[in-house]
PDB file of C-alpha atoms in Angstrom:
ATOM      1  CA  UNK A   1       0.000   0.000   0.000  1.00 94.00           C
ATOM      2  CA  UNK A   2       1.309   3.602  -0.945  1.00 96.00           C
ATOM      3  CA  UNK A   3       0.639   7.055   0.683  1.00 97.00           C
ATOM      4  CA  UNK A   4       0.743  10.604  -0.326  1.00 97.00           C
ATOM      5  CA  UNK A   5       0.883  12.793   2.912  1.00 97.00           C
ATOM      6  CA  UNK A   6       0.417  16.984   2.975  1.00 96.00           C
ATOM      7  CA  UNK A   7       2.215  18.903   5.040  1.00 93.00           C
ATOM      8  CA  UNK A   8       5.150  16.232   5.336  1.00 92.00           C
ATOM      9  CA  UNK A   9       7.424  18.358   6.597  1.00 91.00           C
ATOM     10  CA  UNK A  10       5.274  19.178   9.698  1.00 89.00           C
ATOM     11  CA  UNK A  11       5.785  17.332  13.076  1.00 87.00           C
ATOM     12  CA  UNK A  12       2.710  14.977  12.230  1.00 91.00           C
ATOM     13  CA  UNK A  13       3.962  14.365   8.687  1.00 92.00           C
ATOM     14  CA  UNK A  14       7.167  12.973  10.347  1.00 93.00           C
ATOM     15  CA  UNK A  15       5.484  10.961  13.109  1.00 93.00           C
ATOM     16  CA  UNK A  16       3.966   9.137  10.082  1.00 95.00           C
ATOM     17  CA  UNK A  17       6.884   8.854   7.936  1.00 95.00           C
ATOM     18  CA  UNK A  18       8.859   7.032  10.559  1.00 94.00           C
ATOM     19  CA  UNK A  19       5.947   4.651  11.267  1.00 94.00           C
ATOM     20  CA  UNK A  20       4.849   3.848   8.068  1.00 95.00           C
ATOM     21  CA  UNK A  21       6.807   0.867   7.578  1.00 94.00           C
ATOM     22  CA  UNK A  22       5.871  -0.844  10.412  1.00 93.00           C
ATOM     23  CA  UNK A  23       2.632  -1.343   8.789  1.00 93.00           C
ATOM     24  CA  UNK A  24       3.741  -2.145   5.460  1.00 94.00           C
ATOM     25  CA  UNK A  25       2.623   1.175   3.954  1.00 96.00           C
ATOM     26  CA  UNK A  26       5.249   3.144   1.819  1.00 97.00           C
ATOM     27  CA  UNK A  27       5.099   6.725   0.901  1.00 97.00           C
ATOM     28  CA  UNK A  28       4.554   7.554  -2.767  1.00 97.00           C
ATOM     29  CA  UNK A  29       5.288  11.230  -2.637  1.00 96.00           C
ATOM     30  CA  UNK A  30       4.707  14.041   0.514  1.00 95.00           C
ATOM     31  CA  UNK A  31       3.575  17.936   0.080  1.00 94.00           C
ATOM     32  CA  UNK A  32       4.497  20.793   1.819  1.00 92.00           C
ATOM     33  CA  UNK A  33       5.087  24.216   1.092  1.00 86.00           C
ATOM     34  CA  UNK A  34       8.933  24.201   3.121  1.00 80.00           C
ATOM     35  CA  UNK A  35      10.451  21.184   2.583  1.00 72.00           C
ATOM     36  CA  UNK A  36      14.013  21.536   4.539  1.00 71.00           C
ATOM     37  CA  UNK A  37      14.972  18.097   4.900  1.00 80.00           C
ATOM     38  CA  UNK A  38      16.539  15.381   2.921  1.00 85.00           C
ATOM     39  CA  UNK A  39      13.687  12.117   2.207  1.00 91.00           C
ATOM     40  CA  UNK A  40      13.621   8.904   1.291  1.00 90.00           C
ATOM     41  CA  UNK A  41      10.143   9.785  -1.422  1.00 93.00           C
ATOM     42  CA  UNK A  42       9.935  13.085  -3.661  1.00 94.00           C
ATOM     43  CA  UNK A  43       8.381  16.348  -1.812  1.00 94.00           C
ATOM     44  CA  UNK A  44       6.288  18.864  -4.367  1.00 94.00           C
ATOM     45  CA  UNK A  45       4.877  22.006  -3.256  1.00 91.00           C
ATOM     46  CA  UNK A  46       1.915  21.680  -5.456  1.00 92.00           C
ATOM     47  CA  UNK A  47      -0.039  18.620  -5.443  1.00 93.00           C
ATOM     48  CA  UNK A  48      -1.275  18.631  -8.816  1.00 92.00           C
ATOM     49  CA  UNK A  49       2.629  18.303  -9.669  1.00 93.00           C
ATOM     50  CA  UNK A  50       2.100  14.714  -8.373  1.00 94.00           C
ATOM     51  CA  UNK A  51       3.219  11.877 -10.607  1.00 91.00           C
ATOM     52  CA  UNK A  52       3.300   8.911  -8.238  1.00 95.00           C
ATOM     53  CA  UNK A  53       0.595   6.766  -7.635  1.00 94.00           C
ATOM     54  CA  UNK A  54      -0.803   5.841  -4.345  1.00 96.00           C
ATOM     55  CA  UNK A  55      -3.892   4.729  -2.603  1.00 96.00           C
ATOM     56  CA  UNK A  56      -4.791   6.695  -0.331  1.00 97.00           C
ATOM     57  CA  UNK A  57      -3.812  10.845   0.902  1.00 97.00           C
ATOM     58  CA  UNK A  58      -3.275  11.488   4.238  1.00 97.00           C
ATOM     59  CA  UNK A  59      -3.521  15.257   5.176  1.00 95.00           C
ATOM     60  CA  UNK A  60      -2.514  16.706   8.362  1.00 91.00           C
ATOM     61  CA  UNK A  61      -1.464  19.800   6.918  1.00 90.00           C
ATOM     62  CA  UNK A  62      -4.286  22.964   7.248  1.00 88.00           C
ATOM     63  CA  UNK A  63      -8.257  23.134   7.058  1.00 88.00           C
ATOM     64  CA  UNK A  64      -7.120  25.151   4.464  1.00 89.00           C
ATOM     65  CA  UNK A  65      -5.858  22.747   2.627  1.00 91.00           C
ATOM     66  CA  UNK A  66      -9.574  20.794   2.436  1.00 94.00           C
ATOM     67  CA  UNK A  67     -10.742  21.303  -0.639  1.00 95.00           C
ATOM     68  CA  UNK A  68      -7.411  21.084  -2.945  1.00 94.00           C
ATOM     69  CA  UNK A  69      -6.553  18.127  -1.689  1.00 96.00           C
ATOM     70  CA  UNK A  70      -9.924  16.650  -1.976  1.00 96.00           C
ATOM     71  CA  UNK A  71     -10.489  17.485  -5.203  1.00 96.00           C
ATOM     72  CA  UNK A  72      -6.918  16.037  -6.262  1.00 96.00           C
ATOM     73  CA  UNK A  73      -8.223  12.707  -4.422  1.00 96.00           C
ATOM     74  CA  UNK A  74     -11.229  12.709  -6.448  1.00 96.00           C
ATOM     75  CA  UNK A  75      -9.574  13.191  -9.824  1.00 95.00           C
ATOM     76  CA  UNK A  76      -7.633  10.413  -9.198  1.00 95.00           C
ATOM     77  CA  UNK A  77     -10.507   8.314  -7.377  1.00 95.00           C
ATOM     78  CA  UNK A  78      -8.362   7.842  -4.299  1.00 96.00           C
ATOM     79  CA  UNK A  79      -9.687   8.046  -0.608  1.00 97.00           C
ATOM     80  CA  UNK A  80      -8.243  11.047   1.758  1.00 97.00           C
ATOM     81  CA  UNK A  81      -8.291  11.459   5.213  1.00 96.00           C
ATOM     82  CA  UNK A  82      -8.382  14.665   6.912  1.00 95.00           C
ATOM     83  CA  UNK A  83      -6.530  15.146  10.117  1.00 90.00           C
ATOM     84  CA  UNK A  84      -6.098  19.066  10.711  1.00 86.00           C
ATOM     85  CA  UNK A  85      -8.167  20.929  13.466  1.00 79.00           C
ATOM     86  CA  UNK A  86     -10.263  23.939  12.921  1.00 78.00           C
ATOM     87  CA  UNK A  87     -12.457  22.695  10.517  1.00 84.00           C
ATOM     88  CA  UNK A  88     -14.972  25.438   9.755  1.00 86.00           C
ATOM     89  CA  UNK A  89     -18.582  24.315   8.689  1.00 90.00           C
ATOM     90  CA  UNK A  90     -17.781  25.187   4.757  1.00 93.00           C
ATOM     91  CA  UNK A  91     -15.121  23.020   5.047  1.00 94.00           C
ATOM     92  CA  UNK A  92     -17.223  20.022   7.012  1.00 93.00           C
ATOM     93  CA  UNK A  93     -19.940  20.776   4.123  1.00 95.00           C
ATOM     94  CA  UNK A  94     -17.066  20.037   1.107  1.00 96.00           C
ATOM     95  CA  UNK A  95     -16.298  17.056   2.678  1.00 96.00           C
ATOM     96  CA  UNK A  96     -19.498  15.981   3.387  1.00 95.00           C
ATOM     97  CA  UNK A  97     -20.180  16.320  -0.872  1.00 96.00           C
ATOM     98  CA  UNK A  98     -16.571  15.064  -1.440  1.00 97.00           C
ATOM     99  CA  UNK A  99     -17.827  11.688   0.156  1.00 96.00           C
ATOM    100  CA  UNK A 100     -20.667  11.278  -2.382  1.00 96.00           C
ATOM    101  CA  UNK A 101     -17.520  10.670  -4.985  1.00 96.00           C
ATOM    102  CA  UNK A 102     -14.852   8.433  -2.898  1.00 97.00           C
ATOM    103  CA  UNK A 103     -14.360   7.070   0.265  1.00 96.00           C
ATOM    104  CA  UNK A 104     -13.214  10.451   3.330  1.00 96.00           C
ATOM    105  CA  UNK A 105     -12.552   9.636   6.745  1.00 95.00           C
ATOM    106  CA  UNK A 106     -12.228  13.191   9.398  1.00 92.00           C
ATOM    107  CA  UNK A 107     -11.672  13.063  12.324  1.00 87.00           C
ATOM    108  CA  UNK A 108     -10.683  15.701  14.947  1.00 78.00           C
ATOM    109  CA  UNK A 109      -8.339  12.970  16.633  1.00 84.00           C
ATOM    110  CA  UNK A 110      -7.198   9.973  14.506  1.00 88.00           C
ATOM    111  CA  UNK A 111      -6.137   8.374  18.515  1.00 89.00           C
ATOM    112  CA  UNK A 112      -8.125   5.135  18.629  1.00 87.00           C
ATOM    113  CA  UNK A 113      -7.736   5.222  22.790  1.00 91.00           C
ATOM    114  CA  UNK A 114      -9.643   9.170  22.254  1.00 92.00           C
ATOM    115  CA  UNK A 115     -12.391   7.149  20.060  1.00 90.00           C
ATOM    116  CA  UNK A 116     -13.267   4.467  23.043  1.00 92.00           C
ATOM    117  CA  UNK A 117     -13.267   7.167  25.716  1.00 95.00           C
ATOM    118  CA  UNK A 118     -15.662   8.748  23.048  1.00 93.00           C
ATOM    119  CA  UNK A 119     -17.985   5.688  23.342  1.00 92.00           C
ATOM    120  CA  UNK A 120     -17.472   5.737  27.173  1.00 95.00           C
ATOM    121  CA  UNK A 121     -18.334   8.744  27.695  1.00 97.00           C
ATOM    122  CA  UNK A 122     -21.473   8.751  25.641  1.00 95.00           C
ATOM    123  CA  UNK A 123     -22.889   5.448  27.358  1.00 95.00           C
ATOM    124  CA  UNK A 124     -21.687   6.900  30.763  1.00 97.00           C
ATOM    125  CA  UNK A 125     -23.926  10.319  29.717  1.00 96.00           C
ATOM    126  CA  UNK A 126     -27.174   8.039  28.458  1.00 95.00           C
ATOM    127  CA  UNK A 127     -27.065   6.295  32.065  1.00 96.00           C
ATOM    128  CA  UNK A 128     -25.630   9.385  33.827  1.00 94.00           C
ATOM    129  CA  UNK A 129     -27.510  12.517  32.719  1.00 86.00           C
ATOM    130  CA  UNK A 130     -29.878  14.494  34.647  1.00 87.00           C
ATOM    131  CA  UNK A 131     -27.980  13.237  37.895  1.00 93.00           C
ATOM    132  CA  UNK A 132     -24.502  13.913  37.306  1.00 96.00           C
ATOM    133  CA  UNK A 133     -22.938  17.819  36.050  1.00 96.00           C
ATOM    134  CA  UNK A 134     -20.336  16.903  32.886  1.00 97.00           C
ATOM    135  CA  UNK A 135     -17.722  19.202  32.771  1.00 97.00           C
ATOM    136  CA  UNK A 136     -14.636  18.696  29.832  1.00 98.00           C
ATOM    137  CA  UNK A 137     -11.118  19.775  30.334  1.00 97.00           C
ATOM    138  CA  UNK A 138      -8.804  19.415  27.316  1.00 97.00           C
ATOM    139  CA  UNK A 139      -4.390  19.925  27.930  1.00 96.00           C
ATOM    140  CA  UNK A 140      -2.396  21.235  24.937  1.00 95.00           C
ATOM    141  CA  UNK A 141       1.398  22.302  24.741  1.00 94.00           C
ATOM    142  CA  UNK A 142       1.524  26.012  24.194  1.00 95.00           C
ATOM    143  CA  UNK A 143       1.809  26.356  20.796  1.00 89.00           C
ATOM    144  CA  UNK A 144      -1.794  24.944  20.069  1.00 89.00           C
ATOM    145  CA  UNK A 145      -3.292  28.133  17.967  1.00 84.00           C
ATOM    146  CA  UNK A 146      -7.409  26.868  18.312  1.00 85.00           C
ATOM    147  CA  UNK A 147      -9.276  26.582  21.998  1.00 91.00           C
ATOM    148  CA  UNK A 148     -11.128  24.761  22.658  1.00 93.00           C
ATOM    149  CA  UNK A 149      -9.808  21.147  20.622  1.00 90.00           C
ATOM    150  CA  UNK A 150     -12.334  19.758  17.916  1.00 86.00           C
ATOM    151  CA  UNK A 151     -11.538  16.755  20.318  1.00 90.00           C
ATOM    152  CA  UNK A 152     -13.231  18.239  23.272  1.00 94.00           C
ATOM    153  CA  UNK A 153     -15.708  19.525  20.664  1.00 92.00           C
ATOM    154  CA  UNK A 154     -16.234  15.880  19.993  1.00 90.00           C
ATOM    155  CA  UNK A 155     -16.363  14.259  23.248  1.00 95.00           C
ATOM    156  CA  UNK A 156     -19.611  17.634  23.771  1.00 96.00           C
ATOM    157  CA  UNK A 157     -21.202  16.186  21.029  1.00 93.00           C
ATOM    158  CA  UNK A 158     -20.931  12.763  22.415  1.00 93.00           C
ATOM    159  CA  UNK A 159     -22.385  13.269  26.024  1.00 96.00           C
ATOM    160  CA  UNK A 160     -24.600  16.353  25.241  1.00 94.00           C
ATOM    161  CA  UNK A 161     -28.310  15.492  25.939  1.00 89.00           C
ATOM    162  CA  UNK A 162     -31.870  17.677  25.212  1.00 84.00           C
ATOM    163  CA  UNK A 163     -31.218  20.871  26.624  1.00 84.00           C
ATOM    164  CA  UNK A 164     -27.850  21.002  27.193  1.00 89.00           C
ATOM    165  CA  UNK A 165     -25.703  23.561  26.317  1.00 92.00           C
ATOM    166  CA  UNK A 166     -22.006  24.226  26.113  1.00 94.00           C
ATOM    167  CA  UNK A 167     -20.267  26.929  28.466  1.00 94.00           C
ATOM    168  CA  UNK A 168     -16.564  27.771  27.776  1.00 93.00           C
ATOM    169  CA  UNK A 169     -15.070  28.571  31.295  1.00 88.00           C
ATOM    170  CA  UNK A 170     -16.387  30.492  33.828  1.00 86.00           C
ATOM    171  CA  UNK A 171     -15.884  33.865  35.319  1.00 86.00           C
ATOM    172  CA  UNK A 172     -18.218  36.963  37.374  1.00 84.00           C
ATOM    173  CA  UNK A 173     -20.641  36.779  39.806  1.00 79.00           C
ATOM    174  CA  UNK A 174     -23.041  35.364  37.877  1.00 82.00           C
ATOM    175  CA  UNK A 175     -21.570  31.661  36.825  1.00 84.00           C
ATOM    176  CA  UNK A 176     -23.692  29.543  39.428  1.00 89.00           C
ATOM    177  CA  UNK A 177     -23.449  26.197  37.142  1.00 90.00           C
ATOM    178  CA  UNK A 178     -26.416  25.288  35.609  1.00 87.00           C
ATOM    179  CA  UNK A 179     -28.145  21.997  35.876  1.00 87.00           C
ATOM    180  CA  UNK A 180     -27.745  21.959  32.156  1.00 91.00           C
ATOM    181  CA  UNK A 181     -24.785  23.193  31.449  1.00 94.00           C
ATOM    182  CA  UNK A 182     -21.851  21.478  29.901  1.00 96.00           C
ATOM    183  CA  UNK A 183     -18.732  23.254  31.081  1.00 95.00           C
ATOM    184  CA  UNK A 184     -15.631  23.089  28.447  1.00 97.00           C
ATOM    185  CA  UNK A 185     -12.034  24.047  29.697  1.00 96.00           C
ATOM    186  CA  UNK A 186      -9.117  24.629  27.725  1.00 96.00           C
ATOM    187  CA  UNK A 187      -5.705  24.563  29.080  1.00 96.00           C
ATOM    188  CA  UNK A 188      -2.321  25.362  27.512  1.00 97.00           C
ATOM    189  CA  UNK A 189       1.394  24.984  28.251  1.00 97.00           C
ATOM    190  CA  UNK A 190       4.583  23.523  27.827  1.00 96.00           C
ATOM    191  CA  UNK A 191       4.994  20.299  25.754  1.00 91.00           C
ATOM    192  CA  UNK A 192       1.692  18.479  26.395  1.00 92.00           C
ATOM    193  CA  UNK A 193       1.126  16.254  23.211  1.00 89.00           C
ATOM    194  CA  UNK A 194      -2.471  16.029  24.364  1.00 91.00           C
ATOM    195  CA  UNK A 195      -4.577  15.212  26.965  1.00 95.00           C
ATOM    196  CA  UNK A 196      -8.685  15.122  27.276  1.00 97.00           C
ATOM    197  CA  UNK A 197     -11.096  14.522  30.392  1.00 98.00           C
ATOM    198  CA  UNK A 198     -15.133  14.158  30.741  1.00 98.00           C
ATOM    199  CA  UNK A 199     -15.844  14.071  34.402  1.00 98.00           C
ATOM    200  CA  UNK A 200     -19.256  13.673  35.721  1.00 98.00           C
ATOM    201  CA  UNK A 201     -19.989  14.821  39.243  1.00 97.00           C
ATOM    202  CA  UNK A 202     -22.435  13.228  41.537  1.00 96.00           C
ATOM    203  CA  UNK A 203     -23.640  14.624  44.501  1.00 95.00           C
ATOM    204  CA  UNK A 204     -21.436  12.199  46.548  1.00 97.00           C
ATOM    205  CA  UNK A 205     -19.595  10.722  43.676  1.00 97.00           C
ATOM    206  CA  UNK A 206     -17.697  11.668  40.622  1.00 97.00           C
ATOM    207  CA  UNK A 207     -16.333   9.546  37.434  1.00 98.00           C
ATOM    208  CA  UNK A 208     -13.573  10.134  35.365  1.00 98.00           C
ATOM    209  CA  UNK A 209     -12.696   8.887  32.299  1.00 98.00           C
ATOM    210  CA  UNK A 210      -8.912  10.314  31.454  1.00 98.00           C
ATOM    211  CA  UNK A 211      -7.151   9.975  28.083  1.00 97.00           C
ATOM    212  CA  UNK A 212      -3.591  10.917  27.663  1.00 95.00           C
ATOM    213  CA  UNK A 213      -1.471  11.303  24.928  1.00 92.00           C
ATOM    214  CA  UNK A 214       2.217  10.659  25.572  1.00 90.00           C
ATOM    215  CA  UNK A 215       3.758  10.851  22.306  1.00 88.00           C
ATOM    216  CA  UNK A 216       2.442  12.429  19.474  1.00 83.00           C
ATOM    217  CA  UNK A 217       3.176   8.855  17.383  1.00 89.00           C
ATOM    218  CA  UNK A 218      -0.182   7.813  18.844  1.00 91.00           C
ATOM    219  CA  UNK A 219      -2.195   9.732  16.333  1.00 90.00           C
ATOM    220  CA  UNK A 220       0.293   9.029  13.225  1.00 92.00           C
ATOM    221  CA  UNK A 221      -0.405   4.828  14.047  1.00 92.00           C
ATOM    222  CA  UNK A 222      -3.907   5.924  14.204  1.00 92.00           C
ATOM    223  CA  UNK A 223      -3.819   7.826  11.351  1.00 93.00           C
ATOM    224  CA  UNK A 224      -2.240   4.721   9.210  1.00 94.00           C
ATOM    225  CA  UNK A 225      -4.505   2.277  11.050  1.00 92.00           C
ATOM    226  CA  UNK A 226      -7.218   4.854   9.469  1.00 93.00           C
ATOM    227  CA  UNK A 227      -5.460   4.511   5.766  1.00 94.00           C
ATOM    228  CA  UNK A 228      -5.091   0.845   5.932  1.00 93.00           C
ATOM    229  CA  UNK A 229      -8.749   1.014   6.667  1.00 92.00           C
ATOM    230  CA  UNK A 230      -9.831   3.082   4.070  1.00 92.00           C
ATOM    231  CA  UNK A 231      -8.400   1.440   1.106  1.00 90.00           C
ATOM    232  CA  UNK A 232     -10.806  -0.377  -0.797  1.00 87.00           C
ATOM    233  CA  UNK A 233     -13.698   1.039   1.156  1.00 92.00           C
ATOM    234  CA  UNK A 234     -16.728   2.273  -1.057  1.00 92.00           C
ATOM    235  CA  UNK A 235     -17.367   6.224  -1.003  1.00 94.00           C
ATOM    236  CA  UNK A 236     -18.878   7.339   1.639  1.00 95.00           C
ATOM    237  CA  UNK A 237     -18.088   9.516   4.759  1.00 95.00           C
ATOM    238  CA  UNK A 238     -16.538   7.128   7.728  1.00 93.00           C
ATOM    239  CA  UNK A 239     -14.301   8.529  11.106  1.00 84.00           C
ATOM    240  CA  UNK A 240     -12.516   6.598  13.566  1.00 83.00           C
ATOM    241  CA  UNK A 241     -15.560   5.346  15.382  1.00 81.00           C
ATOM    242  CA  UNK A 242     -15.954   2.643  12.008  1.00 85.00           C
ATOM    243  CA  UNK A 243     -12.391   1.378  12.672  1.00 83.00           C
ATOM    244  CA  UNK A 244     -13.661   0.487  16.331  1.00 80.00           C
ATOM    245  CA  UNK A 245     -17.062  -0.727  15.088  1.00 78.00           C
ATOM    246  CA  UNK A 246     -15.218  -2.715  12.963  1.00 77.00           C
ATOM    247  CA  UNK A 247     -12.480  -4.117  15.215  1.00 69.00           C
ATOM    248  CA  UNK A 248     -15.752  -5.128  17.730  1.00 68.00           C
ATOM    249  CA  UNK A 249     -17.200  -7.127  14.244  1.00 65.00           C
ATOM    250  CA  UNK A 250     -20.136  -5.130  14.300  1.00 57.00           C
TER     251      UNK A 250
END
């Protein structure tokens, strides 16, 4: 199996580059606008300048970068996955009508450990809600440019029930919690690859379900796990959640 992967030069472009092999995946070509070190594949600065074939595009390289590199993925009738952050809803719309043509897989965090706490969380909020407050604290290192993470964004959408209704932080003399609020915290600093927490709090009880990233190489496996997935799939819009669905055989 060969990969193209945009923005190769970027710390996530490397994480995948030195893990590739390990799952028998080898990279047709990369992308980036700086390319400043020597590689083992050719680097272009356009995509359309692309030669090489491959079978599937992993992009971790801007929202920006959305819809030229899906519309390069369709010429060539080649799945993409989308790992960048900030995805605005134009952008979640193009890929949405990009799916209709080939097979897209986004995801906000391509960390298979983030996708169970996902499902955790969201049984824990079905059994949970109405008795317990949620509240969702998210860690970054301190170069992180968006607040709070499309993960934590994510892991709302997951436990978020009727009513409820995000609140980012706290602050005055007027933030008595509401019963249904979902609090969302955002913290930044030093070299934190990533870390993301739903909490529920009981009256006499809490629950917390922690994940941690140690290493940003967790979400480049995940990410080829995700291409490895993706190839041969049918078109058709899929995230990280199929991958589990299909590891459990259902």
């Amino acid at each position: 199996m060969k990969i193209i992967i945009i923005g190769c030069s970027g710390r996530m472009g490397q994480a995948i580059e030195e893990n590739a092999e390990s799952f028998g995946i080898e990279i047709a070509a990369g992308v980036d606008t700086q390319h400043l070190r020597q590689t083992d594949y050719p680097v272009y600065t356009d995509i359309q300048r692309i030669q090489e074939h491959a079978d599937c595009i992993i992009d971790f390289s801007h929202h920006s970068m959305v819809k030229s590199v899906g519309e390069y993925a369709k010429s060539k009738k080649i799945p993409v996955l989308f790992g960048a952050t900030g995805m605005g809803t134009e952008e979640l719309a193009y890929i949405d009508e990009l799916s209709q043509e080939i097979a897209v897989l986004q995801s906000a965090n391509m960390s298979l450990g983030i996708q169970v706490l996902r499902m955790l969380a969201e049984k824990a909020s079905k059994i949970l809600s109405g008795l317990y407050d949620i509240e969702i604290i998210e860690k970054h290192h301190n170069q992180k440019k968006d607040a709070p993470s499309g993960t934590a964004l994510l892991l709302y959408n997951s436990v978020k029930k009727g009513q409820s209704h995000a609140v980012f932080g706290r602050q005055g003399k007027e933030a008595l919690r509401q019963s249904d609020e979902i609090g969302i915290h955002a913290i930044r600093g030093g070299g934190v690859p990533g870390e993301h927490e739903v909490a529920f709090f009981g009256a006499y009880d809490e629950l917390n379900l922690i994940h941690r990233a140690r290493d940003r190489k967790v979400f480049a496996i995940g990410a080829l796990q995700a291409a490895k997935f993706l190839c041969g799939k049918q078109n058709g819009r899929y995230d990280t959640s199929d991958i589990i669905q299909e590891c459990l055989g259902e």
